[in-house]
Amino acid sequence: HYLYLLHHKRTSTAHKLADEWCYKNQLIMIGAKKIDNYIYVRGFDGGFPHAAATAKFDIDTGKFVEMWGFYGCPVTITEGMYE
């Protein structure tokens, strides 16, 4: 039960901060990872050729901080990962 609540809190934080970013970039959120006071969100469009990007958000302010394209992000996020 605790792990479910922790997972739900992290996914809802990721969605709260990144849903608009995903919508604007026409990406579907596939995973997120919290490091320190930031959450990194990975989006993917599922097309061919496909597009992917990772965005970094400040959890306290809710502000977008930085974005990486398909490569270059210092954080690895795999599909279905919500840490």
GROMACS .gro file of N, CA and C in nm:
model
  249
    1HIS      N    1   0.083  -0.119   0.000
    1HIS     CA    2   0.000   0.000   0.000
    1HIS      C    3   0.087   0.126   0.000
    2TYR      N    4   0.193   0.126   0.082
    2TYR     CA    5   0.282   0.241   0.088
    2TYR      C    6   0.348   0.267  -0.047
    3LEU      N    7   0.395   0.159  -0.113
    3LEU     CA    8   0.459   0.176  -0.243
    3LEU      C    9   0.362   0.231  -0.347
    4TYR      N   10   0.235   0.187  -0.341
    4TYR     CA   11   0.135   0.241  -0.433
    4TYR      C   12   0.118   0.391  -0.408
    5LEU      N   13   0.107   0.431  -0.283
    5LEU     CA   14   0.089   0.573  -0.252
    5LEU      C   15   0.209   0.655  -0.297
    6LEU      N   16   0.330   0.602  -0.276
    6LEU     CA   17   0.450   0.671  -0.319
    6LEU      C   18   0.451   0.683  -0.471
    7HIS      N   19   0.419   0.574  -0.541
    7HIS     CA   20   0.413   0.576  -0.687
    7HIS      C   21   0.308   0.676  -0.734
    8HIS      N   22   0.190   0.675  -0.673
    8HIS     CA   23   0.083   0.766  -0.712
    8HIS      C   24   0.123   0.911  -0.689
    9LYS      N   25   0.189   0.940  -0.576
    9LYS     CA   26   0.232   1.077  -0.548
    9LYS      C   27   0.331   1.125  -0.653
   10ARG      N   28   0.425   1.038  -0.691
   10ARG     CA   29   0.525   1.078  -0.790
   10ARG      C   30   0.463   1.095  -0.928
   11THR      N   31   0.373   1.005  -0.967
   11THR     CA   32   0.312   1.019  -1.099
   11THR      C   33   0.223   1.142  -1.102
   12SER      N   34   0.149   1.169  -0.994
   12SER     CA   35   0.062   1.287  -0.995
   12SER      C   36   0.145   1.415  -0.993
   13THR      N   37   0.259   1.417  -0.925
   13THR     CA   38   0.347   1.534  -0.927
   13THR      C   39   0.400   1.554  -1.069
   14ALA      N   40   0.442   1.447  -1.132
   14ALA     CA   41   0.493   1.458  -1.269
   14ALA      C   42   0.385   1.511  -1.362
   15HIS      N   43   0.265   1.457  -1.351
   15HIS     CA   44   0.156   1.503  -1.438
   15HIS      C   45   0.118   1.647  -1.408
   16LYS      N   46   0.114   1.683  -1.282
   16LYS     CA   47   0.078   1.820  -1.245
   16LYS      C   48   0.176   1.920  -1.306
   17LEU      N   49   0.305   1.886  -1.303
   17LEU     CA   50   0.406   1.978  -1.352
   17LEU      C   51   0.424   1.972  -1.503
   18ALA      N   52   0.401   1.856  -1.564
   18ALA     CA   53   0.442   1.838  -1.704
   18ALA      C   54   0.331   1.816  -1.805
   19ASP      N   55   0.208   1.800  -1.763
   19ASP     CA   56   0.100   1.774  -1.859
   19ASP      C   57   0.092   1.881  -1.967
   20GLU      N   58   0.100   2.007  -1.928
   20GLU     CA   59   0.091   2.116  -2.026
   20GLU      C   60   0.211   2.113  -2.121
   21TRP      N   61   0.331   2.087  -2.067
   21TRP     CA   62   0.451   2.077  -2.149
   21TRP      C   63   0.436   1.964  -2.250
   22CYS      N   64   0.388   1.849  -2.205
   22CYS     CA   65   0.368   1.735  -2.295
   22CYS      C   66   0.268   1.771  -2.404
   23TYR      N   67   0.159   1.835  -2.367
   23TYR     CA   68   0.057   1.873  -2.463
   23TYR      C   69   0.114   1.968  -2.569
   24LYS      N   70   0.186   2.070  -2.525
   24LYS     CA   71   0.242   2.168  -2.617
   24LYS      C   72   0.344   2.106  -2.713
   25ASN      N   73   0.415   2.004  -2.665
   25ASN     CA   74   0.517   1.939  -2.747
   25ASN      C   75   0.464   1.812  -2.816
   26GLN      N   76   0.335   1.787  -2.801
   26GLN     CA   77   0.269   1.671  -2.862
   26GLN      C   78   0.338   1.540  -2.825
   27LEU      N   79   0.366   1.526  -2.695
   27LEU     CA   80   0.432   1.408  -2.643
   27LEU      C   81   0.345   1.341  -2.538
   28ILE      N   82   0.361   1.211  -2.525
   28ILE     CA   83   0.294   1.133  -2.420
   28ILE      C   84   0.398   1.105  -2.312
   29MET      N   85   0.364   1.134  -2.187
   29MET     CA   86   0.457   1.108  -2.078
   29MET      C   87   0.477   0.957  -2.063
   30ILE      N   88   0.603   0.914  -2.066
   30ILE     CA   89   0.631   0.772  -2.051
   30ILE      C   90   0.703   0.739  -1.921
   31GLY      N   91   0.752   0.841  -1.850
   31GLY     CA   92   0.821   0.814  -1.725
   31GLY      C   93   0.869   0.943  -1.659
   32ALA      N   94   0.906   0.932  -1.533
   32ALA     CA   95   0.955   1.047  -1.459
   32ALA      C   96   1.049   0.999  -1.349
   33LYS      N   97   1.138   1.087  -1.310
   33LYS     CA   98   1.234   1.053  -1.205
   33LYS      C   99   1.262   1.177  -1.123
   34LYS      N  100   1.254   1.164  -0.989
   34LYS     CA  101   1.281   1.274  -0.898
   34LYS      C  102   1.425   1.264  -0.850
   35ILE      N  103   1.497   1.374  -0.863
   35ILE     CA  104   1.633   1.384  -0.811
   35ILE      C  105   1.644   1.518  -0.739
   36ASP      N  106   1.678   1.510  -0.611
   36ASP     CA  107   1.684   1.629  -0.526
   36ASP      C  108   1.548   1.700  -0.532
   37ASN      N  109   1.548   1.826  -0.568
   37ASN     CA  110   1.423   1.902  -0.570
   37ASN      C  111   1.370   1.922  -0.713
   38TYR      N  112   1.410   1.832  -0.802
   38TYR     CA  113   1.369   1.841  -0.941
   38TYR      C  114   1.302   1.712  -0.984
   39ILE      N  115   1.213   1.724  -1.081
   39ILE     CA  116   1.155   1.605  -1.142
   39ILE      C  117   1.183   1.613  -1.292
   40TYR      N  118   1.234   1.504  -1.344
   40TYR     CA  119   1.265   1.491  -1.486
   40TYR      C  120   1.153   1.409  -1.549
   41VAL      N  121   1.096   1.458  -1.656
   41VAL     CA  122   0.983   1.392  -1.722
   41VAL      C  123   1.021   1.361  -1.866
   42ARG      N  124   0.999   1.236  -1.906
   42ARG     CA  125   1.032   1.192  -2.041
   42ARG      C  126   0.904   1.179  -2.122
   43GLY      N  127   0.904   1.238  -2.241
   43GLY     CA  128   0.790   1.229  -2.330
   43GLY      C  129   0.830   1.169  -2.464
   44PHE      N  130   0.733   1.107  -2.530
   44PHE     CA  131   0.757   1.035  -2.656
   44PHE      C  132   0.633   1.051  -2.742
   45ASP      N  133   0.651   1.062  -2.874
   45ASP     CA  134   0.533   1.081  -2.959
   45ASP      C  135   0.482   0.954  -3.025
   46GLY      N  136   0.560   0.847  -3.025
   46GLY     CA  137   0.514   0.720  -3.080
   46GLY      C  138   0.508   0.711  -3.231
   47GLY      N  139   0.548   0.816  -3.299
   47GLY     CA  140   0.543   0.815  -3.446
   47GLY      C  141   0.666   0.753  -3.508
   48PHE      N  142   0.672   0.758  -3.639
   48PHE     CA  143   0.791   0.712  -3.710
   48PHE      C  144   0.824   0.812  -3.818
   49PRO      N  145   0.939   0.874  -3.820
   49PRO     CA  146   1.037   0.865  -3.712
   49PRO      C  147   0.983   0.930  -3.585
   50HIS      N  148   1.026   0.880  -3.473
   50HIS     CA  149   0.969   0.928  -3.348
   50HIS      C  150   1.049   1.043  -3.288
   51ALA      N  151   0.981   1.119  -3.205
   51ALA     CA  152   1.043   1.228  -3.131
   51ALA      C  153   1.034   1.196  -2.983
   52ALA      N  154   1.133   1.239  -2.910
   52ALA     CA  155   1.134   1.221  -2.765
   52ALA      C  156   1.206   1.339  -2.703
   53ALA      N  157   1.170   1.371  -2.581
   53ALA     CA  158   1.235   1.480  -2.510
   53ALA      C  159   1.220   1.457  -2.360
   54THR      N  160   1.311   1.517  -2.285
   54THR     CA  161   1.305   1.513  -2.139
   54THR      C  162   1.307   1.655  -2.088
   55ALA      N  163   1.219   1.684  -1.994
   55ALA     CA  164   1.212   1.818  -1.935
   55ALA      C  165   1.241   1.809  -1.786
   56LYS      N  166   1.301   1.913  -1.734
   56LYS     CA  167   1.334   1.923  -1.592
   56LYS      C  168   1.248   2.033  -1.531
   57PHE      N  169   1.181   2.000  -1.419
   57PHE     CA  170   1.095   2.096  -1.350
   57PHE      C  171   1.139   2.109  -1.205
   58ASP      N  172   1.131   2.231  -1.153
   58ASP     CA  173   1.156   2.256  -1.011
   58ASP      C  174   1.029   2.221  -0.935
   59ILE      N  175   1.038   2.129  -0.840
   59ILE     CA  176   0.919   2.083  -0.768
   59ILE      C  177   0.859   2.192  -0.680
   60ASP      N  178   0.943   2.274  -0.616
   60ASP     CA  179   0.891   2.379  -0.527
   60ASP      C  180   0.817   2.488  -0.602
   61THR      N  181   0.874   2.535  -0.712
   61THR     CA  182   0.812   2.646  -0.784
   61THR      C  183   0.717   2.599  -0.894
   62GLY      N  184   0.734   2.474  -0.939
   62GLY     CA  185   0.654   2.424  -1.049
   62GLY      C  186   0.700   2.474  -1.184
   63LYS      N  187   0.813   2.541  -1.187
   63LYS     CA  188   0.863   2.602  -1.310
   63LYS      C  189   0.946   2.504  -1.393
   64PHE      N  190   0.931   2.519  -1.524
   64PHE     CA  191   1.014   2.448  -1.620
   64PHE      C  192   1.155   2.502  -1.608
   65VAL      N  193   1.257   2.413  -1.608
   65VAL     CA  194   1.396   2.456  -1.592
   65VAL      C  195   1.475   2.438  -1.721
   66GLU      N  196   1.466   2.318  -1.780
   66GLU     CA  197   1.551   2.286  -1.894
   66GLU      C  198   1.491   2.170  -1.974
   67MET      N  199   1.531   2.160  -2.101
   67MET     CA  200   1.482   2.050  -2.185
   67MET      C  201   1.595   1.995  -2.269
   68TRP      N  202   1.589   1.862  -2.291
   68TRP     CA  203   1.684   1.793  -2.377
   68TRP      C  204   1.604   1.721  -2.485
   69GLY      N  205   1.664   1.703  -2.600
   69GLY     CA  206   1.600   1.627  -2.707
   69GLY      C  207   1.613   1.478  -2.682
   70PHE      N  208   1.620   1.402  -2.789
   70PHE     CA  209   1.625   1.257  -2.777
   70PHE      C  210   1.745   1.212  -2.694
   71TYR      N  211   1.859   1.280  -2.710
   71TYR     CA  212   1.981   1.247  -2.637
   71TYR      C  213   2.027   1.366  -2.555
   72GLY      N  214   2.120   1.341  -2.463
   72GLY     CA  215   2.185   1.450  -2.392
   72GLY      C  216   2.140   1.472  -2.249
   73CYS      N  217   2.028   1.416  -2.209
   73CYS     CA  218   1.981   1.435  -2.073
   73CYS      C  219   2.073   1.358  -1.977
   74PRO      N  220   2.111   1.419  -1.865
   74PRO     CA  221   2.199   1.351  -1.770
   74PRO      C  222   2.129   1.242  -1.687
   75VAL      N  223   1.997   1.229  -1.702
   75VAL     CA  224   1.918   1.133  -1.626
   75VAL      C  225   1.857   1.031  -1.722
   76THR      N  226   1.865   0.904  -1.687
   76THR     CA  227   1.805   0.798  -1.769
   76THR      C  228   1.667   0.767  -1.717
   77ILE      N  229   1.569   0.775  -1.805
   77ILE     CA  230   1.429   0.743  -1.771
   77ILE      C  231   1.379   0.643  -1.874
   78THR      N  232   1.338   0.528  -1.827
   78THR     CA  233   1.283   0.427  -1.917
   78THR      C  234   1.131   0.429  -1.911
   79GLU      N  235   1.070   0.369  -2.011
   79GLU     CA  236   0.923   0.367  -2.018
   79GLU      C  237   0.864   0.299  -1.895
   80GLY      N  238   0.768   0.365  -1.835
   80GLY     CA  239   0.699   0.311  -1.717
   80GLY      C  240   0.770   0.340  -1.586
   81MET      N  241   0.884   0.408  -1.591
   81MET     CA  242   0.959   0.440  -1.470
   81MET      C  243   0.902   0.566  -1.406
   82TYR      N  244   0.860   0.553  -1.283
   82TYR     CA  245   0.815   0.669  -1.205
   82TYR      C  246   0.882   0.657  -1.068
   83GLU      N  247   1.002   0.715  -1.056
   83GLU     CA  248   1.078   0.706  -0.932
   83GLU      C  249   1.081   0.839  -0.862
   0.00000   0.00000   0.00000
